[in-house]
Amino acid sequence: MTSSLAFCVLVLSATTLALDNGLMRMPPMGWLAWERFRCDIDCKNDSKNCISENLFKDMADRLSEDGWRELGYIYVNIDDCWSSMQRDSQGRLQADPDRFPGGIQNLARYMHDRGLKLGIYGDLGTHTCGGYPGTTLDKIETDAKTFAEWGVDMLKLDGCYSNATEQEKGYPLMSQALNATGRPIGYSCSWPAYQGGLPPSINYTVLGQICNLWRNYGDIQDSWDSVLNIVDWFMTNQDVLQPAAGPGRWNDPDMLIIGNFGLSVDQSRSQMALWAIMAAPLFMSTDLRTLSSEARAILQNKAVISINQDPLGIQGRRLLKEKSGIEVFWRPLLQSASALVFFSRRTDMPYRYTTTLASLNYTAGTYKVYDVFSGQVMKNLSDTTAFTVSINPSGVVMWYISPSENETDTFLQSDFHCTLSSVISPYLIHPR
């Protein structure tokens, strides 16, 4: 299959119906508490790291002051363990009064004042996964209204302590209830992850009309094995998952764990590159207050972010899985451009991989190539010219490629801020 034919196939597959709330036309970006901070509620002995309004304000300050917001990282998302163990006298959810003394509405205002958005967590069951009050079917409308009144901008609805019948009813009902509030609230569903993530249990055409993004698979852990497990599942099932994604409806392989304890620098680049190829939401779950310079450089790489945020919103695919342990991934982008990732599963030493663009289904012609991590540029690479990339163990080489005759392509210019601004600026309007 030629790259142009493959591109047409992917475009056609990305035109199925999506949730009509106008939100998340590109993969959402931000920060999410769970993987790094879990359900730490011991504010007496661990005040800096416990799930409290202070933690979320700290992360909001970092996003707004350290250059993250301008790159598109605009969501600050609360996960489990934020609420009181009881609903209030009117049956509404309420924040833990000791850890969130100002309440969620004031926390949302804190985010909005800084040009950020607030996400919150709920669970379609009797209890959340952490044992806090859940959103049973009879509470869906009440909780949707409560979130809207608080000024929440995104809801992740988990599925612990619910069954398949309740999920089949509840996830669409919450979508309707959120839209009925009149407030734009992005909607993340965990429905597929609880039903195996694949047809016939999951109808992705229907799901795309209900949710803006969805968790297909299990939770990520702070380890390279966990990242590989997720990548393997997504690529094994790419023929089903790839067509489901598109503007306003995204497969979510879970959080970025870059900057924590389980990944090397090369492995961190690999996660960032592969998540960009998959058009995945980019939710960091790390301590932004103590982030290393290496992790920051990866997470703030403007070229990788631009690829992730490409307006076409077409999820990429794995093209090749070589016996040598090298895998090649491809994603079509705006203006006839594309991204390639050469990924090594080897553990011994850097591997020199030789191929041609023609071998990777590129059409005849010459191309401009930008290496997004090294910054190196090749201006006239023919489709038939052999090239060699050296890939570190568990590492990647990631290329942005555009036809040489594409004079309108601004991506290869030295400053990616213009490209990012044109893509992201419509989404930086201060929410109210």
Coordinates of C-alpha atoms in Angstrom, one line a residue:
M1 CA 0.0 0.0 0.0
T2 CA 1.4 3.4 -0.9
S3 CA 1.5 6.1 1.8
S4 CA -1.0 8.2 -0.1
L5 CA -3.5 5.3 -0.3
A6 CA -2.9 4.4 3.3
F7 CA -3.5 8.1 4.2
C8 CA -6.9 8.0 2.4
V9 CA -7.9 4.9 4.1
L10 CA -7.1 6.4 7.5
V11 CA -8.9 9.6 6.7
L12 CA -12.0 7.7 5.7
S13 CA -11.9 5.7 8.9
A14 CA -11.6 8.8 11.0
T15 CA -14.9 10.3 9.8
T16 CA -17.3 8.3 12.0
L17 CA -19.6 10.3 14.3
A18 CA -18.3 11.9 17.4
L19 CA -19.8 13.3 20.6
D20 CA -21.3 16.7 19.5
N21 CA -20.1 18.9 22.4
G22 CA -17.3 20.6 20.3
L23 CA -14.6 19.7 22.9
M24 CA -11.2 18.1 22.6
R25 CA -10.9 18.3 18.9
M26 CA -7.3 17.4 19.5
P27 CA -6.0 15.1 22.2
P28 CA -6.3 16.8 25.6
M29 CA -3.2 17.7 27.5
G30 CA -2.5 18.4 31.2
W31 CA -1.7 16.9 34.5
L32 CA -3.4 14.0 36.4
A33 CA -2.8 13.0 40.0
W34 CA -3.3 9.3 40.1
E35 CA -0.2 7.4 39.0
R36 CA 2.2 9.6 41.0
F37 CA 0.1 10.5 44.1
R38 CA -2.5 7.7 44.2
C39 CA -4.9 7.9 47.2
D40 CA -2.5 9.5 49.7
I41 CA -4.8 11.2 52.1
D42 CA -2.3 11.5 55.0
C43 CA -2.0 15.2 55.1
K44 CA -0.9 15.2 58.7
N45 CA 2.4 13.4 57.9
D46 CA 2.7 14.0 54.1
S47 CA 1.2 17.4 53.6
K48 CA 3.0 18.2 50.3
N49 CA 1.9 15.0 48.6
C50 CA -1.5 14.2 49.9
I51 CA -4.6 14.5 47.8
S52 CA -5.7 18.0 48.8
E53 CA -6.4 21.4 47.2
N54 CA -2.8 22.5 48.0
L55 CA -1.4 19.7 45.7
F56 CA -3.6 20.8 42.8
K57 CA -2.9 24.5 43.4
D58 CA 0.9 23.7 43.4
M59 CA 0.5 21.9 40.0
A60 CA -1.6 24.7 38.6
D61 CA 1.1 27.1 39.6
R62 CA 3.7 25.0 37.8
L63 CA 1.7 24.7 34.7
S64 CA 1.0 28.4 34.5
E65 CA 4.5 29.6 35.5
D66 CA 6.9 27.1 33.9
G67 CA 5.8 27.2 30.3
W68 CA 3.5 24.2 30.3
R69 CA 0.2 26.0 29.6
E70 CA 1.6 27.7 26.5
L71 CA 2.4 24.2 25.1
G72 CA -1.1 23.0 25.6
Y73 CA -1.0 21.4 29.1
I74 CA -4.1 23.1 30.4
Y75 CA -6.0 20.5 32.4
V76 CA -5.4 19.9 36.1
N77 CA -7.3 16.7 36.9
I78 CA -8.3 15.3 40.3
D79 CA -8.6 11.6 40.5
D80 CA -10.1 9.3 43.2
C81 CA -10.2 10.1 47.0
W82 CA -11.1 13.8 46.8
S83 CA -14.6 13.5 48.2
S84 CA -16.1 13.2 51.6
M85 CA -17.2 9.7 52.6
Q86 CA -20.8 10.9 52.7
R87 CA -23.0 13.0 50.4
D88 CA -24.5 16.2 51.8
S89 CA -28.0 16.6 53.2
Q90 CA -29.3 17.2 49.6
G91 CA -27.7 14.1 48.2
R92 CA -24.9 15.8 46.5
L93 CA -21.2 14.9 46.4
Q94 CA -19.0 17.1 48.5
A95 CA -15.3 17.5 48.9
D96 CA -13.4 16.3 51.9
P97 CA -13.7 19.4 54.2
D98 CA -10.3 19.0 55.7
R99 CA -8.3 18.4 52.6
F100 CA -10.4 20.7 50.3
P101 CA -11.5 23.4 52.8
G102 CA -12.2 25.9 50.0
G103 CA -14.4 23.4 48.0
I104 CA -14.2 22.4 44.4
Q105 CA -15.8 25.5 43.1
N106 CA -13.1 27.7 44.5
L107 CA -10.5 25.3 43.2
A108 CA -12.0 25.5 39.7
R109 CA -11.9 29.3 40.0
Y110 CA -8.2 29.1 40.9
M111 CA -7.5 27.1 37.7
H112 CA -9.6 29.4 35.5
D113 CA -7.8 32.5 36.8
R114 CA -4.6 31.0 35.5
G115 CA -5.9 30.0 32.1
L116 CA -6.3 26.3 33.1
K117 CA -9.2 23.9 33.4
L118 CA -10.2 21.6 36.2
G119 CA -11.0 17.9 35.8
I120 CA -12.7 15.7 38.4
Y121 CA -13.2 12.0 39.0
G122 CA -16.4 10.0 39.5
D123 CA -17.4 6.4 39.4
L124 CA -20.4 4.7 37.9
G125 CA -21.0 2.4 40.8
T126 CA -21.9 2.2 44.4
H127 CA -18.4 3.3 45.3
T128 CA -15.3 4.6 43.6
C129 CA -12.4 2.3 43.3
G130 CA -11.0 3.9 46.5
G131 CA -14.2 3.3 48.4
Y132 CA -15.7 6.8 48.2
P133 CA -19.3 7.6 47.2
G134 CA -20.1 6.5 43.6
T135 CA -22.5 7.8 41.0
T136 CA -25.3 5.2 40.8
L137 CA -27.8 5.5 38.0
D138 CA -30.2 7.6 40.2
K139 CA -27.5 10.1 41.0
I140 CA -26.2 10.8 37.5
E141 CA -28.3 13.9 36.8
T142 CA -27.6 15.3 40.3
D143 CA -23.8 14.8 40.0
A144 CA -23.7 16.2 36.5
K145 CA -25.5 19.4 37.7
T146 CA -23.1 19.6 40.7
F147 CA -20.0 19.4 38.5
A148 CA -21.4 22.1 36.2
E149 CA -22.3 24.4 39.1
W150 CA -18.8 24.0 40.5
G151 CA -17.3 25.0 37.1
V152 CA -15.7 21.7 36.3
D153 CA -14.3 21.3 32.8
M154 CA -13.8 17.6 32.5
L155 CA -15.1 14.4 34.1
K156 CA -13.4 11.0 34.2
L157 CA -16.1 8.4 35.0
D158 CA -14.6 5.1 36.3
G159 CA -16.5 1.8 36.5
C160 CA -15.6 0.1 39.8
Y161 CA -18.5 -1.5 41.7
S162 CA -20.8 -1.5 38.6
N163 CA -21.9 -4.2 36.3
A164 CA -22.1 -4.4 32.5
T165 CA -25.8 -3.6 32.5
E166 CA -25.3 -0.5 34.6
Q167 CA -22.4 0.6 32.5
E168 CA -24.4 0.2 29.3
K169 CA -27.1 2.5 30.7
G170 CA -25.0 4.8 32.8
Y171 CA -22.3 6.0 30.5
P172 CA -24.7 7.3 27.8
L173 CA -26.9 8.8 30.6
M174 CA -24.0 10.8 32.0
S175 CA -23.1 12.0 28.5
Q176 CA -26.7 13.3 28.1
A177 CA -26.7 14.8 31.6
L178 CA -23.4 16.7 31.1
N179 CA -24.6 18.1 27.8
A180 CA -28.0 19.1 29.4
T181 CA -26.2 21.3 32.0
G182 CA -25.2 23.7 29.2
R183 CA -21.6 23.8 30.5
P184 CA -18.8 22.4 28.2
I185 CA -17.5 19.4 30.1
G186 CA -15.1 17.0 28.4
Y187 CA -16.1 13.4 29.1
S188 CA -13.7 10.5 29.7
C189 CA -15.2 7.1 30.0
S190 CA -13.6 4.0 31.5
W191 CA -16.3 1.7 30.0
P192 CA -14.1 -0.1 27.5
A193 CA -11.5 -1.0 30.1
Y194 CA -14.2 -2.8 32.1
Q195 CA -15.5 -4.8 29.2
G196 CA -12.3 -6.1 27.6
G197 CA -11.8 -3.1 25.3
L198 CA -12.8 -4.9 22.1
P199 CA -15.9 -5.8 20.1
P200 CA -18.4 -7.2 20.4
S201 CA -18.5 -6.1 24.0
I202 CA -17.5 -2.5 22.9
N203 CA -19.1 -0.7 20.0
Y204 CA -16.6 2.1 19.2
T205 CA -19.0 3.8 16.8
V206 CA -21.5 4.2 19.6
L207 CA -18.8 5.1 22.1
G208 CA -17.5 8.0 19.9
Q209 CA -21.0 9.5 20.1
I210 CA -21.0 9.4 23.9
C211 CA -17.5 10.2 25.1
N212 CA -14.6 12.5 24.2
L213 CA -12.0 9.9 25.3
W214 CA -12.0 6.5 26.8
R215 CA -9.7 4.2 28.7
N216 CA -9.4 1.0 26.7
Y217 CA -7.1 -1.0 28.9
G218 CA -5.7 -1.4 32.4
D219 CA -3.9 1.3 34.5
I220 CA -0.4 2.2 33.7
Q221 CA 2.2 1.6 36.5
D222 CA 5.6 3.2 37.0
S223 CA 7.6 0.7 35.0
W224 CA 8.9 0.0 31.5
D225 CA 7.1 -3.3 31.5
S226 CA 3.8 -1.5 32.0
V227 CA 4.5 0.8 29.1
L228 CA 5.4 -2.1 26.8
N229 CA 2.3 -4.1 27.9
I230 CA 0.1 -1.1 26.9
V231 CA 1.8 -0.6 23.6
D232 CA 1.6 -4.3 22.8
W233 CA -2.1 -4.3 23.4
F234 CA -2.8 -1.2 21.4
M235 CA -0.7 -2.4 18.4
T236 CA -2.0 -5.9 18.5
N237 CA -5.5 -4.4 18.2
Q238 CA -4.8 -1.4 16.1
D239 CA -7.1 -2.5 13.3
V240 CA -10.0 -2.1 15.7
L241 CA -8.8 0.9 17.7
Q242 CA -7.3 3.1 15.1
P243 CA -10.5 3.8 13.2
A244 CA -12.3 4.7 16.5
A245 CA -10.1 7.7 17.1
G246 CA -10.4 11.2 15.7
P247 CA -11.2 14.8 16.6
G248 CA -13.3 14.8 19.7
R249 CA -13.0 11.0 20.4
W250 CA -9.7 9.5 21.5
N251 CA -8.3 6.2 22.6
D252 CA -6.5 6.8 25.9
P253 CA -3.6 4.5 26.8
D254 CA -3.3 6.2 30.2
M255 CA -0.9 8.7 31.8
L256 CA 2.6 9.8 30.9
I257 CA 4.9 8.5 33.7
I258 CA 7.9 10.5 32.5
G259 CA 9.7 12.1 35.4
N260 CA 8.9 9.4 38.0
F261 CA 11.0 6.5 39.0
G262 CA 10.5 3.7 36.5
L263 CA 11.8 4.9 33.2
S264 CA 15.2 5.7 31.8
V265 CA 15.7 8.8 29.7
D266 CA 15.5 6.7 26.5
Q267 CA 12.4 4.9 27.7
S268 CA 10.9 8.3 28.6
R269 CA 11.5 9.5 25.0
S270 CA 9.9 6.2 23.8
Q271 CA 6.7 6.7 25.7
M272 CA 6.4 10.3 24.6
A273 CA 7.0 9.4 20.9
L274 CA 4.6 6.4 20.9
W275 CA 1.9 8.3 22.7
A276 CA 2.3 11.1 20.0
I277 CA 2.0 8.5 17.2
M278 CA -1.1 7.1 18.8
A279 CA -2.7 10.5 19.0
A280 CA -3.1 9.8 22.7
P281 CA -4.2 12.3 25.4
L282 CA -1.1 13.7 27.1
F283 CA -1.7 13.7 30.8
M284 CA 1.4 13.9 32.9
S285 CA 1.4 12.2 36.3
T286 CA 4.6 13.4 37.9
D287 CA 5.7 15.9 40.5
L288 CA 6.2 19.1 38.5
R289 CA 7.8 20.7 41.5
T290 CA 10.8 18.4 41.4
L291 CA 11.0 17.4 37.7
S292 CA 14.4 16.8 36.3
S293 CA 15.7 18.8 33.4
E294 CA 15.8 15.7 31.2
A295 CA 12.2 14.9 31.9
R296 CA 11.1 18.5 31.3
A297 CA 12.9 18.6 27.9
I298 CA 11.0 15.5 26.8
L299 CA 7.6 16.6 28.0
Q300 CA 8.1 20.1 26.6
N301 CA 9.4 19.0 23.2
K302 CA 7.5 21.3 20.9
A303 CA 8.0 19.0 17.8
V304 CA 6.6 15.9 19.5
I305 CA 3.7 17.9 20.9
S306 CA 2.9 19.4 17.4
I307 CA 2.8 15.8 16.1
N308 CA 0.5 14.7 18.9
Q309 CA -1.8 17.7 18.3
D310 CA -2.0 17.5 14.6
P311 CA -5.4 18.8 13.6
L312 CA -6.3 15.9 11.3
G313 CA -6.5 13.8 14.5
I314 CA -5.6 10.5 12.7
Q315 CA -4.1 7.8 15.0
G316 CA -1.0 6.2 13.7
R317 CA -0.1 2.6 13.2
R318 CA 2.7 0.1 13.6
L319 CA 4.0 -0.7 10.1
L320 CA 6.7 -3.2 10.8
K321 CA 7.9 -5.5 13.6
E322 CA 11.3 -6.8 12.6
K323 CA 13.0 -9.9 13.9
S324 CA 15.9 -7.7 15.0
G325 CA 13.7 -6.2 17.7
I326 CA 13.1 -3.0 15.8
E327 CA 9.6 -1.7 15.2
V328 CA 8.5 1.1 12.8
F329 CA 5.4 3.3 13.5
W330 CA 3.8 5.8 11.1
R331 CA 1.2 8.6 11.4
P332 CA -0.2 10.8 8.7
L333 CA -0.2 14.5 9.4
L334 CA -1.5 17.8 7.9
Q335 CA -0.1 19.1 4.6
S336 CA 0.9 15.7 3.4
A337 CA 3.4 15.3 6.2
S338 CA 3.9 12.3 8.4
A339 CA 5.7 11.1 11.5
L340 CA 7.9 8.0 11.7
V341 CA 9.1 6.3 14.9
F342 CA 11.9 3.7 14.9
F343 CA 11.6 1.9 18.2
S344 CA 14.0 -0.6 19.6
R345 CA 13.0 -3.4 22.0
R346 CA 16.6 -4.6 22.3
T347 CA 18.4 -4.5 25.6
D348 CA 22.0 -5.0 24.5
M349 CA 23.4 -2.0 22.6
P350 CA 22.4 0.6 20.0
Y351 CA 21.2 -0.9 16.8
R352 CA 21.9 0.5 13.3
Y353 CA 18.7 0.0 11.3
T354 CA 18.9 0.6 7.5
T355 CA 15.9 1.0 5.2
T356 CA 14.4 3.4 2.6
L357 CA 11.2 5.5 2.6
A358 CA 10.0 3.5 -0.3
S359 CA 10.3 0.3 1.8
L360 CA 8.0 2.1 4.3
N361 CA 5.4 2.7 1.6
Y362 CA 6.3 6.3 0.8
T363 CA 5.5 7.5 -2.7
A364 CA 8.2 8.5 -5.2
G365 CA 9.9 11.8 -4.5
T366 CA 12.2 13.7 -2.2
Y367 CA 11.5 14.6 1.4
K368 CA 12.6 16.9 4.2
V369 CA 13.3 15.1 7.5
Y370 CA 13.5 16.6 11.0
D371 CA 14.7 14.5 13.9
V372 CA 12.5 15.7 16.7
F373 CA 14.9 14.7 19.5
S374 CA 18.3 15.5 18.0
G375 CA 17.2 18.5 15.9
Q376 CA 19.0 17.3 12.9
V377 CA 17.6 18.1 9.4
M378 CA 17.9 16.3 6.1
K379 CA 16.5 18.4 3.3
N380 CA 16.5 16.1 0.2
L381 CA 16.0 12.5 1.1
S382 CA 14.9 10.5 -1.9
D383 CA 12.4 7.7 -1.3
T384 CA 14.9 5.2 -2.8
T385 CA 18.0 6.4 -0.9
A386 CA 19.0 4.1 1.9
F387 CA 19.5 5.6 5.3
T388 CA 20.6 4.3 8.7
V389 CA 19.3 5.3 12.1
S390 CA 21.0 4.3 15.3
I391 CA 18.5 3.4 18.0
N392 CA 19.4 3.0 21.6
P393 CA 18.1 0.0 23.6
S394 CA 14.5 0.6 24.6
G395 CA 14.8 4.0 22.8
V396 CA 13.4 5.7 19.7
V397 CA 14.4 7.8 16.7
M398 CA 11.4 10.0 15.7
W399 CA 11.2 11.8 12.4
Y400 CA 8.8 14.5 11.1
I401 CA 8.7 14.1 7.3
S402 CA 7.3 16.4 4.6
P403 CA 7.5 16.5 0.8
S404 CA 10.4 18.7 -0.3
E405 CA 8.0 20.7 -2.6
N406 CA 5.8 21.6 0.4
E407 CA 6.7 25.2 0.7
T408 CA 3.9 26.0 3.1
D409 CA 5.2 23.6 5.7
T410 CA 6.4 25.7 8.7
F411 CA 7.2 22.7 10.9
L412 CA 10.9 22.5 9.8
Q413 CA 11.5 26.1 10.8
S414 CA 13.7 26.6 13.9
D415 CA 10.8 27.9 16.1
F416 CA 7.9 25.5 16.7
H417 CA 6.1 28.0 18.8
C418 CA 4.3 29.4 15.7
T419 CA 3.1 26.0 14.8
L420 CA 1.9 25.2 18.3
S421 CA 0.2 28.6 18.7
S422 CA -1.9 28.1 15.6
V423 CA -3.0 24.7 16.8
I424 CA -3.4 25.3 20.5
S425 CA -4.4 29.0 21.0
P426 CA -8.1 28.5 20.3
Y427 CA -8.1 26.2 23.4
L428 CA -6.4 28.6 25.7
I429 CA -9.4 30.9 26.2
H430 CA -9.9 31.3 29.9
P431 CA -12.9 29.1 31.0
R432 CA -15.5 30.6 33.3

